[in-house]
Short mmCIF file of C-alpha atoms in Angstrom, two decimals:
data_model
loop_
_atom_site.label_atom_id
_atom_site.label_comp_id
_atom_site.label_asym_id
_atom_site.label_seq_id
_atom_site.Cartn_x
_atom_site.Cartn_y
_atom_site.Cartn_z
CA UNK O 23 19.87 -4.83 8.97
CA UNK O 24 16.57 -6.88 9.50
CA UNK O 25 16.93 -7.14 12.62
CA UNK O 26 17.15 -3.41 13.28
CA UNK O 27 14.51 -3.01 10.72
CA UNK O 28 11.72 -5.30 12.53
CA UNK O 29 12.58 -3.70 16.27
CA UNK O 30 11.15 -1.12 14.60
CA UNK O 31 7.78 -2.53 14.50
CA UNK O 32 7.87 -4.02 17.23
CA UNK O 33 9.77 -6.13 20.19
CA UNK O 34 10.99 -9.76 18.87
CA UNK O 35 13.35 -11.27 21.14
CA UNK O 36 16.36 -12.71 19.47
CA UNK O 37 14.52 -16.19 20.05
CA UNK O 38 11.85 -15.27 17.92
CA UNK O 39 13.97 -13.35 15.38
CA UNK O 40 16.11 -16.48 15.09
CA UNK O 41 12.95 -18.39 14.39
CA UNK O 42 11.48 -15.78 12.10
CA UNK O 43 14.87 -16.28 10.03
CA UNK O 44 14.30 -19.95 9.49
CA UNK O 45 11.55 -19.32 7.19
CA UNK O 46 13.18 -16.75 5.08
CA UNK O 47 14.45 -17.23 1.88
CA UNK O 48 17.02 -15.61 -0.12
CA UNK O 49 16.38 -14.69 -3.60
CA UNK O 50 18.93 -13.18 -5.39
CA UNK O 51 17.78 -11.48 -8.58
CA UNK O 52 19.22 -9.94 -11.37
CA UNK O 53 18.48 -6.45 -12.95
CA UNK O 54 14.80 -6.08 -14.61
CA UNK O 55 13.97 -9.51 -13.15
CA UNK O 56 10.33 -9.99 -12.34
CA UNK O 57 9.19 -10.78 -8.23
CA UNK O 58 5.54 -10.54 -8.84
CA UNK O 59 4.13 -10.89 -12.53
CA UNK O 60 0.44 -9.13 -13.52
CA UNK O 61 -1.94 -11.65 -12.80
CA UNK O 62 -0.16 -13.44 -10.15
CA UNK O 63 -1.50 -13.39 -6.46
CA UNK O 64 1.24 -12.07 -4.19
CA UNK O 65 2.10 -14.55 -1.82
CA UNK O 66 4.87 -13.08 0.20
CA UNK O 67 6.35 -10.32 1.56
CA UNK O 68 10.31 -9.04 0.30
CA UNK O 69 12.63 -7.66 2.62
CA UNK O 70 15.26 -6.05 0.03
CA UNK O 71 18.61 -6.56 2.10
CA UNK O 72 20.17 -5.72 -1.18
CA UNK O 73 19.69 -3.83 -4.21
CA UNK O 74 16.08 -2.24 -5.17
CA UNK O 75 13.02 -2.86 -6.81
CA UNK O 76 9.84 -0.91 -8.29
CA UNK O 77 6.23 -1.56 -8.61
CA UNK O 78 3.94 -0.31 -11.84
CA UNK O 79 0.96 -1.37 -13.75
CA UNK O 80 0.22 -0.30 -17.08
CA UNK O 81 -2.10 2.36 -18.61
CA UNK O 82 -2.23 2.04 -22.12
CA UNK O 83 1.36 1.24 -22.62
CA UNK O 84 2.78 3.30 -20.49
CA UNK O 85 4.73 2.31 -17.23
CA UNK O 86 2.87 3.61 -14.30
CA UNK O 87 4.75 3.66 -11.40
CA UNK O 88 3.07 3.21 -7.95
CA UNK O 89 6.36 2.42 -5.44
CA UNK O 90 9.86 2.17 -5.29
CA UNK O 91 11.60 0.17 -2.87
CA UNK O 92 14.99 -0.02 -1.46
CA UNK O 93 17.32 -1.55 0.22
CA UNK O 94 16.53 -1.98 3.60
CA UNK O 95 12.93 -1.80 2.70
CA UNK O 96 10.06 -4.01 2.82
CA UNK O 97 8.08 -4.75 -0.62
CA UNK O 98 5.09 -6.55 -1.55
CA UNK O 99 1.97 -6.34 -3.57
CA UNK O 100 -0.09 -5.01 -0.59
CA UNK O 101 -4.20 -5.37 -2.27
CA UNK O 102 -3.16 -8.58 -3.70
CA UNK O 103 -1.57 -9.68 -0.90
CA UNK O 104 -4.35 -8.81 1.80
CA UNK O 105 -7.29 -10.24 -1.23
CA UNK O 106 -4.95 -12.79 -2.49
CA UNK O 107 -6.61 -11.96 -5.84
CA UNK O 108 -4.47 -11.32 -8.89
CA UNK O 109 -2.35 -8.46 -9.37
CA UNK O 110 -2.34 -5.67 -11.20
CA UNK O 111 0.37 -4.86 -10.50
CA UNK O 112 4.28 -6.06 -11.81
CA UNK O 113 7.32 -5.66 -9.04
CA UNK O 114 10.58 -5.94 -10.90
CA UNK O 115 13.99 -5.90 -10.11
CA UNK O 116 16.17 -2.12 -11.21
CA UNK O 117 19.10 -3.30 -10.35
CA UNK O 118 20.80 -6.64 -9.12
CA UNK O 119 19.14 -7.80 -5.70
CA UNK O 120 18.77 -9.72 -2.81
CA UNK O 121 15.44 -10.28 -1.32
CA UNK O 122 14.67 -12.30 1.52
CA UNK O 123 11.26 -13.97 1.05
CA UNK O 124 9.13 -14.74 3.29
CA UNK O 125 5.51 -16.25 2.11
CA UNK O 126 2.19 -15.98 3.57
CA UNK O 127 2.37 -19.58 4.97
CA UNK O 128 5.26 -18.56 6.66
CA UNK O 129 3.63 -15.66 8.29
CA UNK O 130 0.29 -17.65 9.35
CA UNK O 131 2.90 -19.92 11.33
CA UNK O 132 4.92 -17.75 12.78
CA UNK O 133 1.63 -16.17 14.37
CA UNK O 134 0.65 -19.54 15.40
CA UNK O 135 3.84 -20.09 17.74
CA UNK O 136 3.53 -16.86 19.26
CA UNK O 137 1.60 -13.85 18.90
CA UNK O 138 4.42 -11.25 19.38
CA UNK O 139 4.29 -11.82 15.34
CA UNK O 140 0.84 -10.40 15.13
CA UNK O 141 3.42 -7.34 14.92
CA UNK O 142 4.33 -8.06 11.46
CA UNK O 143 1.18 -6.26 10.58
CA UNK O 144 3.00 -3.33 10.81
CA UNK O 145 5.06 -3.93 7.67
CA UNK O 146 2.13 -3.80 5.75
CA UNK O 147 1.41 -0.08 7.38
CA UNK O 148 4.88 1.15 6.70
CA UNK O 149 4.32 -0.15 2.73
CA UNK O 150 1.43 2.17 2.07
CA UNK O 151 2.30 5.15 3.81
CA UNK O 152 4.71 5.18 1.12
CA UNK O 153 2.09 6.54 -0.98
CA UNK O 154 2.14 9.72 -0.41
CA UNK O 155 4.45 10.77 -3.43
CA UNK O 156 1.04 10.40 -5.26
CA UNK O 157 -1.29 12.73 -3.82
CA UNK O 158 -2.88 14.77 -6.74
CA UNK O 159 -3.38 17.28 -5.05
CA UNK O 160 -0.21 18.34 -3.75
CA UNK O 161 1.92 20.54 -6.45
CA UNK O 162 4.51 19.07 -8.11
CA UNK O 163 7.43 20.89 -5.99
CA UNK O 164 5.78 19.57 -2.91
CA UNK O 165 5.79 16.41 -4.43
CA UNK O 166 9.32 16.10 -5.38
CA UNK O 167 10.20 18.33 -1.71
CA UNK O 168 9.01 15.70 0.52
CA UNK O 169 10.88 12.73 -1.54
CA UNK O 170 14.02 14.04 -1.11
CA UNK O 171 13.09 14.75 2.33
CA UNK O 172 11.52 11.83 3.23
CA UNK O 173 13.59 9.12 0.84
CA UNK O 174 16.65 10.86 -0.72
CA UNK O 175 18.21 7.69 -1.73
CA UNK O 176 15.10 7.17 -4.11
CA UNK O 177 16.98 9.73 -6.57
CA UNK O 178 20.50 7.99 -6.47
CA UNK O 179 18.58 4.51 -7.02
CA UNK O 180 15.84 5.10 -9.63
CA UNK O 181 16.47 6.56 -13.44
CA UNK O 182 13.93 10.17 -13.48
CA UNK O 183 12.10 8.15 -16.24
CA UNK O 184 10.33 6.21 -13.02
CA UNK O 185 11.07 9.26 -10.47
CA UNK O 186 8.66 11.32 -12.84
CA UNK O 187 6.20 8.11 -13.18
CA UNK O 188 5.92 7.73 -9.61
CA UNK O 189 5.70 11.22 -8.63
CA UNK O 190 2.40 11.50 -11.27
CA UNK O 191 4.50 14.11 -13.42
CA UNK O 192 5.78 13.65 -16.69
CA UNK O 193 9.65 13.80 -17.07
CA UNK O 194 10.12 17.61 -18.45
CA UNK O 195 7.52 18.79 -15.30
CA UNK O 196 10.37 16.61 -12.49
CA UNK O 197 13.44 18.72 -14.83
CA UNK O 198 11.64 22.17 -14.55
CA UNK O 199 11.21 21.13 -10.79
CA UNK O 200 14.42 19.92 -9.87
CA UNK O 201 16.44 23.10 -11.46
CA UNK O 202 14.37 25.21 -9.28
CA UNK O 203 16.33 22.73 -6.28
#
C-alpha cells in the first residue's frame, strides 16, 4: 500500500522506491503506546501500514485532539518536525500498529541520491490539509458532514470521546449532530 500511496505524490520508479524502503523501519506498537512524547522533537515521519494513531496536546487537563491518522496514512508532528523544536504535541497509538519509520536523516539522504525525492514534500502537504475538521467557523453539522465525507473510516476507528475532541465540539453537541444523520 506504500507504494500506491507515494505514486500519489509523485513518480518514484521502482528503483528508487526499492531504495526508499531500505531506510524504513518497522515499528510495531501496541494500543495507547506513545510515537512522539510532549517535549520531544519529531524526527521522522510514520507511514501507518497498520492500525491508527491520534495526535493531542493538552489544555488544562483535557485531551485536545488535533489529528487522527489511519491506516494507510502518513503521520508526523508537522511544526516540530519542519522547526525541529519540541513538541507540543503527544502522537499515541489507539489501537495496535504498525508504522514504518522513516527519520529525517533518512529523508536528507534520500534527496541527496536523487532529487525525484524532493517529492516527499508532498507528504507534509497532505498532513495539514487534514485540518480542516477544525475550522471554527464552520457549524458543527458541516463539521461532522465533511468527515464522513471526506474520511468515513475516522468513525469506525476512533471512540466519539476523540471524534468530538477533534471536531472542536464537546461529546453531547457530535450526539445531537449525528441523530440528525
Amino acid at each position: 500500500m506504500l507504494k500506491t500511496d507515494l505514486d500519489k505524490i509523485g513518480k518514484f520508479s521502482q528503483c528508487d522506491f526499492d531504495r526508499l524502503t531500505r531506510y524504513l523501519v518497522q515499528r510495531q506498537l501496541g494500543k495507547n503506546d506513545i510515537l512522539l512524547d510532549q517535549g520531544q522533537i519529531c524526527h521522522a515521519v510514520y507511514f501507518i501500514s497498520s492500525g491508527s494513531a491520534y495526535q493531542f496536546r493538552y489544555e488544562d487537563i483535557e485531551e485536545k485532539v488535533t489529528d487522527l491518522h489511519l491506516q494507510n496514512e502518513w503521520c508526523l508532528n508537522y511544526s516540530s518536525f519542519i522547526s525541529q523544536a519540541p513538541s507540543q504535541n503527544i502522537i499515541k497509538t489507539n489501537s495496535e500498529t504498525t508504522a514504518l519509520e522513516l527519520n529525517v536523516t533518512a529523508i536528507h539522504e534520500l534527496i541527496a541520491q536523487s532529487p525525484v525525492f524532493l517529492q516527499l514534500g508532498k507528504i507534509l502537504e497532505g498532513v495539514t490539509t487534514r485540518t480542516y475538521c477544525l475550522d471554527n467557523s464552520m457549524s458543527p453539522s458541516k463539521r461532522y458532514n465533511d468527515l464522513i465525507k471526506n474520511r468515513p473510516l475516522v468513525l469506525q476507528m476512533f471512540p466519539l470521546k476523540l471524534i468530538a475532541s477533534y471536531l472542536n465540539m464537546t461529546p453531547e453537541t457530535l450526539s445531537r449532530v449525528r441523530s440528525c444523520f
